Amino acid sequence: MNDDFKMKNDFKINSKQLTFFMFAAILEIDSLTTFGWLTKLAGPDAWLAIVFALVLIAPGTTLIALLGRRFPRESIIEYSQRTFGRLIGILIGLFYAGFWTLMAAKVLRQNTDLVNTFLLFRTPREAVMLIMLITVAYLIRNGLTPITKLNVFLFPLMFLPLAVSAFLSLRDFDYTNFFPFLTRGIRPVLEGALLVAGAFQGLE
């Protein structure tokens, strides 16, 4: 890693920029499709599954925050070796790298299918993937600054449609849809909680 790359990534982000990052990380294709599956699985108790999901991800999110405060200038690969030893630290680093490699491939394919379905019908899938990879490589190469600016630009485009949709749906809100309570038992709720917790991946 050269000094120029280090310099581009050597800066802090404020709470506003962090909010944009978190919003973009959580709001992805899985988040838009998961709640439909959740409704089929848990029925009127879907809201309860979301509550349980937040409880599930809270310990992991707290741990990530604590580790970030404890090792503010180190990556997970670096401080895992200091904490667990070199061998275990290397294994954790390999697992972490493998997880995000598979996750990046999954997100790339999902976004490519989305673009091909709604925008570029006749464009080869490989061409769309190549353009996305070049864009991502450019953003990574130039550090967090362009990524931050991109998140700030895209935030209104993502948030406003959701806010308008939520506002318009309030007129059809009926609290009786929450009843009867736990008609299918607690198991579908717990399974739905695991589903939602997976959709919230990106927090790390």
mmCIF file of C-alpha atoms in Angstrom:
data_model
loop_
_atom_site.group_PDB
_atom_site.id
_atom_site.type_symbol
_atom_site.label_atom_id
_atom_site.label_comp_id
_atom_site.label_asym_id
_atom_site.label_seq_id
_atom_site.Cartn_x
_atom_site.Cartn_y
_atom_site.Cartn_z
ATOM 1 C CA MET A 1 0.000 0.000 0.000
ATOM 2 C CA ASN A 2 1.598 3.276 -1.072
ATOM 3 C CA ASP A 3 1.626 6.546 0.833
ATOM 4 C CA ASP A 4 -0.774 8.190 -1.624
ATOM 5 C CA PHE A 5 -3.448 5.555 -0.985
ATOM 6 C CA LYS A 6 -2.957 5.856 2.780
ATOM 7 C CA MET A 7 -3.294 9.624 2.600
ATOM 8 C CA LYS A 8 -6.573 9.405 0.657
ATOM 9 C CA ASN A 9 -8.039 7.136 3.307
ATOM 10 C CA ASP A 10 -6.587 8.999 6.295
ATOM 11 C CA PHE A 11 -9.505 11.177 7.355
ATOM 12 C CA LYS A 12 -12.495 11.089 9.652
ATOM 13 C CA ILE A 13 -16.179 11.184 8.782
ATOM 14 C CA ASN A 14 -18.811 13.015 10.771
ATOM 15 C CA SER A 15 -22.077 11.636 12.099
ATOM 16 C CA LYS A 16 -24.044 12.892 9.073
ATOM 17 C CA GLN A 17 -21.758 11.096 6.631
ATOM 18 C CA LEU A 18 -21.882 7.964 8.794
ATOM 19 C CA THR A 19 -25.686 8.067 8.610
ATOM 20 C CA PHE A 20 -25.511 8.103 4.824
ATOM 21 C CA PHE A 21 -23.111 5.157 4.888
ATOM 22 C CA MET A 22 -25.361 3.135 7.185
ATOM 23 C CA PHE A 23 -28.469 3.926 5.155
ATOM 24 C CA ALA A 24 -26.804 2.850 1.912
ATOM 25 C CA ALA A 25 -25.402 -0.301 3.516
ATOM 26 C CA ILE A 26 -28.741 -1.460 4.918
ATOM 27 C CA LEU A 27 -31.024 -0.345 2.081
ATOM 28 C CA GLU A 28 -30.179 -2.823 -0.648
ATOM 29 C CA ILE A 29 -32.019 -5.226 -2.893
ATOM 30 C CA ASP A 30 -32.423 -7.818 -0.131
ATOM 31 C CA SER A 31 -34.052 -5.202 2.086
ATOM 32 C CA LEU A 32 -36.638 -4.443 -0.607
ATOM 33 C CA THR A 33 -37.623 -8.075 -1.121
ATOM 34 C CA THR A 34 -37.215 -9.519 2.359
ATOM 35 C CA PHE A 35 -40.326 -7.977 3.865
ATOM 36 C CA GLY A 36 -42.560 -9.615 1.281
ATOM 37 C CA TRP A 37 -41.166 -13.008 2.252
ATOM 38 C CA LEU A 38 -41.447 -12.044 5.907
ATOM 39 C CA THR A 39 -45.148 -11.289 5.548
ATOM 40 C CA LYS A 40 -45.758 -14.673 3.938
ATOM 41 C CA LEU A 41 -43.809 -16.394 6.682
ATOM 42 C CA ALA A 42 -45.039 -14.649 9.836
ATOM 43 C CA GLY A 43 -48.304 -13.098 8.643
ATOM 44 C CA PRO A 44 -49.636 -10.352 10.932
ATOM 45 C CA ASP A 45 -46.763 -11.018 13.357
ATOM 46 C CA ALA A 46 -44.175 -9.769 10.842
ATOM 47 C CA TRP A 47 -43.659 -6.598 12.889
ATOM 48 C CA LEU A 48 -42.694 -8.724 15.881
ATOM 49 C CA ALA A 49 -40.079 -10.519 13.794
ATOM 50 C CA ILE A 50 -38.498 -7.142 13.021
ATOM 51 C CA VAL A 51 -38.286 -6.385 16.753
ATOM 52 C CA PHE A 52 -36.582 -9.730 17.406
ATOM 53 C CA ALA A 53 -34.223 -9.088 14.480
ATOM 54 C CA LEU A 54 -33.095 -5.812 16.027
ATOM 55 C CA VAL A 55 -32.420 -7.668 19.273
ATOM 56 C CA LEU A 56 -30.357 -10.249 17.364
ATOM 57 C CA ILE A 57 -28.147 -7.745 15.587
ATOM 58 C CA ALA A 58 -27.678 -5.436 18.595
ATOM 59 C CA PRO A 59 -24.871 -7.486 20.282
ATOM 60 C CA GLY A 60 -22.887 -7.777 17.043
ATOM 61 C CA THR A 61 -23.309 -4.103 16.253
ATOM 62 C CA THR A 62 -22.249 -3.170 19.783
ATOM 63 C CA LEU A 63 -19.174 -5.397 19.504
ATOM 64 C CA ILE A 64 -18.206 -3.780 16.204
ATOM 65 C CA ALA A 65 -18.538 -0.316 17.754
ATOM 66 C CA LEU A 66 -16.475 -1.281 20.807
ATOM 67 C CA LEU A 67 -13.720 -2.799 18.678
ATOM 68 C CA GLY A 68 -13.688 0.302 16.512
ATOM 69 C CA ARG A 69 -13.187 2.484 19.582
ATOM 70 C CA ARG A 70 -10.580 0.136 21.051
ATOM 71 C CA PHE A 71 -8.548 -0.087 17.811
ATOM 72 C CA PRO A 72 -9.382 3.125 15.910
ATOM 73 C CA ARG A 73 -6.400 2.964 13.556
ATOM 74 C CA GLU A 74 -6.400 -0.754 12.778
ATOM 75 C CA SER A 75 -8.453 -3.074 10.594
ATOM 76 C CA ILE A 76 -10.106 -6.267 11.811
ATOM 77 C CA ILE A 77 -7.252 -8.271 10.292
ATOM 78 C CA GLU A 78 -4.694 -6.276 12.266
ATOM 79 C CA TYR A 79 -6.319 -6.210 15.679
ATOM 80 C CA SER A 80 -7.518 -9.814 15.501
ATOM 81 C CA GLN A 81 -3.879 -10.920 15.364
ATOM 82 C CA ARG A 82 -3.062 -8.788 18.371
ATOM 83 C CA THR A 83 -6.086 -10.072 20.278
ATOM 84 C CA PHE A 84 -6.153 -13.792 19.400
ATOM 85 C CA GLY A 85 -2.616 -14.443 18.192
ATOM 86 C CA ARG A 86 -1.121 -14.576 14.730
ATOM 87 C CA LEU A 87 -2.555 -17.928 13.577
ATOM 88 C CA ILE A 88 -6.142 -17.339 14.702
ATOM 89 C CA GLY A 89 -5.913 -13.745 13.518
ATOM 90 C CA ILE A 90 -4.895 -14.898 10.026
ATOM 91 C CA LEU A 91 -7.803 -17.378 9.954
ATOM 92 C CA ILE A 92 -10.217 -14.611 10.996
ATOM 93 C CA GLY A 93 -8.805 -12.391 8.273
ATOM 94 C CA LEU A 94 -9.226 -15.116 5.643
ATOM 95 C CA PHE A 95 -12.800 -15.748 6.758
ATOM 96 C CA TYR A 96 -13.554 -12.025 6.692
ATOM 97 C CA ALA A 97 -12.038 -11.598 3.231
ATOM 98 C CA GLY A 98 -13.878 -14.664 1.931
ATOM 99 C CA PHE A 99 -17.185 -13.468 3.359
ATOM 100 C CA TRP A 100 -16.952 -10.087 1.662
ATOM 101 C CA THR A 101 -15.726 -11.599 -1.612
ATOM 102 C CA LEU A 102 -18.844 -13.773 -1.780
ATOM 103 C CA MET A 103 -21.029 -10.876 -0.626
ATOM 104 C CA ALA A 104 -19.578 -8.573 -3.292
ATOM 105 C CA ALA A 105 -20.253 -11.192 -5.972
ATOM 106 C CA LYS A 106 -23.832 -11.592 -4.738
ATOM 107 C CA VAL A 107 -24.502 -7.848 -4.709
ATOM 108 C CA LEU A 108 -22.894 -7.416 -8.129
ATOM 109 C CA ARG A 109 -25.117 -10.089 -9.645
ATOM 110 C CA GLN A 110 -28.266 -8.715 -7.981
ATOM 111 C CA ASN A 111 -27.629 -5.181 -9.187
ATOM 112 C CA THR A 112 -26.787 -6.409 -12.663
ATOM 113 C CA ASP A 113 -30.053 -8.339 -12.871
ATOM 114 C CA LEU A 114 -31.907 -5.257 -11.634
ATOM 115 C CA VAL A 115 -30.348 -3.037 -14.306
ATOM 116 C CA ASN A 116 -30.977 -5.603 -17.045
ATOM 117 C CA THR A 117 -34.593 -6.070 -15.985
ATOM 118 C CA PHE A 118 -35.653 -2.422 -15.716
ATOM 119 C CA LEU A 119 -33.180 -0.358 -17.747
ATOM 120 C CA LEU A 120 -30.760 -2.024 -20.153
ATOM 121 C CA PHE A 121 -32.831 -4.869 -21.552
ATOM 122 C CA ARG A 122 -30.569 -5.812 -24.451
ATOM 123 C CA THR A 123 -27.213 -5.021 -22.859
ATOM 124 C CA PRO A 124 -25.124 -8.132 -22.133
ATOM 125 C CA ARG A 125 -24.932 -8.923 -18.425
ATOM 126 C CA GLU A 126 -21.135 -9.061 -18.595
ATOM 127 C CA ALA A 127 -20.953 -5.471 -19.896
ATOM 128 C CA VAL A 128 -23.068 -4.164 -17.009
ATOM 129 C CA MET A 129 -20.919 -6.053 -14.504
ATOM 130 C CA LEU A 130 -17.730 -4.667 -16.053
ATOM 131 C CA ILE A 131 -18.970 -1.070 -15.843
ATOM 132 C CA MET A 132 -19.980 -1.551 -12.209
ATOM 133 C CA LEU A 133 -16.618 -3.094 -11.336
ATOM 134 C CA ILE A 134 -14.725 -0.233 -13.002
ATOM 135 C CA THR A 135 -16.824 2.318 -11.102
ATOM 136 C CA VAL A 136 -16.248 0.546 -7.795
ATOM 137 C CA ALA A 137 -12.511 0.221 -8.461
ATOM 138 C CA TYR A 138 -12.314 3.956 -9.180
ATOM 139 C CA LEU A 139 -14.130 4.819 -5.961
ATOM 140 C CA ILE A 140 -11.957 2.511 -3.865
ATOM 141 C CA ARG A 141 -8.739 3.734 -5.482
ATOM 142 C CA ASN A 142 -9.562 7.351 -4.651
ATOM 143 C CA GLY A 143 -10.378 6.684 -1.009
ATOM 144 C CA LEU A 144 -13.469 7.421 1.051
ATOM 145 C CA THR A 145 -13.974 10.975 -0.194
ATOM 146 C CA PRO A 146 -15.756 10.126 -3.490
ATOM 147 C CA ILE A 147 -17.711 7.349 -1.762
ATOM 148 C CA THR A 148 -18.915 9.831 0.847
ATOM 149 C CA LYS A 149 -19.922 12.344 -1.829
ATOM 150 C CA LEU A 150 -21.750 9.631 -3.767
ATOM 151 C CA ASN A 151 -23.707 8.605 -0.667
ATOM 152 C CA VAL A 152 -24.658 12.200 0.040
ATOM 153 C CA PHE A 153 -25.870 12.599 -3.554
ATOM 154 C CA LEU A 154 -27.852 9.352 -3.609
ATOM 155 C CA PHE A 155 -29.418 9.687 -0.161
ATOM 156 C CA PRO A 156 -32.363 11.918 -1.237
ATOM 157 C CA LEU A 157 -32.969 9.715 -4.295
ATOM 158 C CA MET A 158 -33.292 6.666 -2.035
ATOM 159 C CA PHE A 159 -34.969 8.194 1.001
ATOM 160 C CA LEU A 160 -37.630 10.454 -0.524
ATOM 161 C CA PRO A 161 -39.476 7.727 -2.496
ATOM 162 C CA LEU A 162 -39.575 5.557 0.618
ATOM 163 C CA ALA A 163 -40.815 8.439 2.756
ATOM 164 C CA VAL A 164 -43.538 9.334 0.252
ATOM 165 C CA SER A 165 -44.641 5.706 -0.024
ATOM 166 C CA ALA A 166 -44.799 5.357 3.756
ATOM 167 C CA PHE A 167 -46.784 8.584 4.075
ATOM 168 C CA LEU A 168 -49.305 7.585 1.409
ATOM 169 C CA SER A 169 -49.780 4.166 2.987
ATOM 170 C CA LEU A 170 -50.822 5.707 6.322
ATOM 171 C CA ARG A 171 -54.353 6.283 5.055
ATOM 172 C CA ASP A 172 -54.795 2.534 4.649
ATOM 173 C CA PHE A 173 -53.365 1.733 8.083
ATOM 174 C CA ASP A 174 -55.598 -0.463 10.221
ATOM 175 C CA TYR A 175 -54.318 -1.573 13.621
ATOM 176 C CA THR A 176 -56.682 -4.572 13.597
ATOM 177 C CA ASN A 177 -54.366 -6.179 11.051
ATOM 178 C CA PHE A 178 -52.017 -6.893 13.958
ATOM 179 C CA PHE A 179 -54.537 -9.339 15.378
ATOM 180 C CA PRO A 180 -54.935 -12.188 16.151
ATOM 181 C CA PHE A 181 -51.605 -12.287 17.935
ATOM 182 C CA LEU A 182 -49.167 -15.178 17.290
ATOM 183 C CA THR A 183 -51.698 -17.211 15.352
ATOM 184 C CA ARG A 184 -48.937 -19.310 13.780
ATOM 185 C CA GLY A 185 -46.902 -19.643 16.950
ATOM 186 C CA ILE A 186 -43.527 -18.219 17.851
ATOM 187 C CA ARG A 187 -41.465 -20.293 15.388
ATOM 188 C CA PRO A 188 -42.404 -18.333 12.222
ATOM 189 C CA VAL A 189 -41.598 -15.125 14.090
ATOM 190 C CA LEU A 190 -38.133 -16.375 15.046
ATOM 191 C CA GLU A 191 -37.481 -17.640 11.515
ATOM 192 C CA GLY A 192 -38.581 -14.270 10.193
ATOM 193 C CA ALA A 193 -36.254 -12.544 12.646
ATOM 194 C CA LEU A 194 -33.309 -14.486 11.214
ATOM 195 C CA LEU A 195 -34.434 -13.509 7.715
ATOM 196 C CA VAL A 196 -34.596 -9.816 8.577
ATOM 197 C CA ALA A 197 -31.298 -9.934 10.471
ATOM 198 C CA GLY A 198 -29.679 -11.286 7.306
ATOM 199 C CA ALA A 199 -31.237 -8.452 5.281
ATOM 200 C CA PHE A 200 -29.702 -5.954 7.694
ATOM 201 C CA GLN A 201 -26.225 -7.239 6.911
ATOM 202 C CA GLY A 202 -23.997 -4.379 5.880
ATOM 203 C CA LEU A 203 -23.837 -2.902 9.349
ATOM 204 C CA GLU A 204 -20.430 -4.463 9.804
#
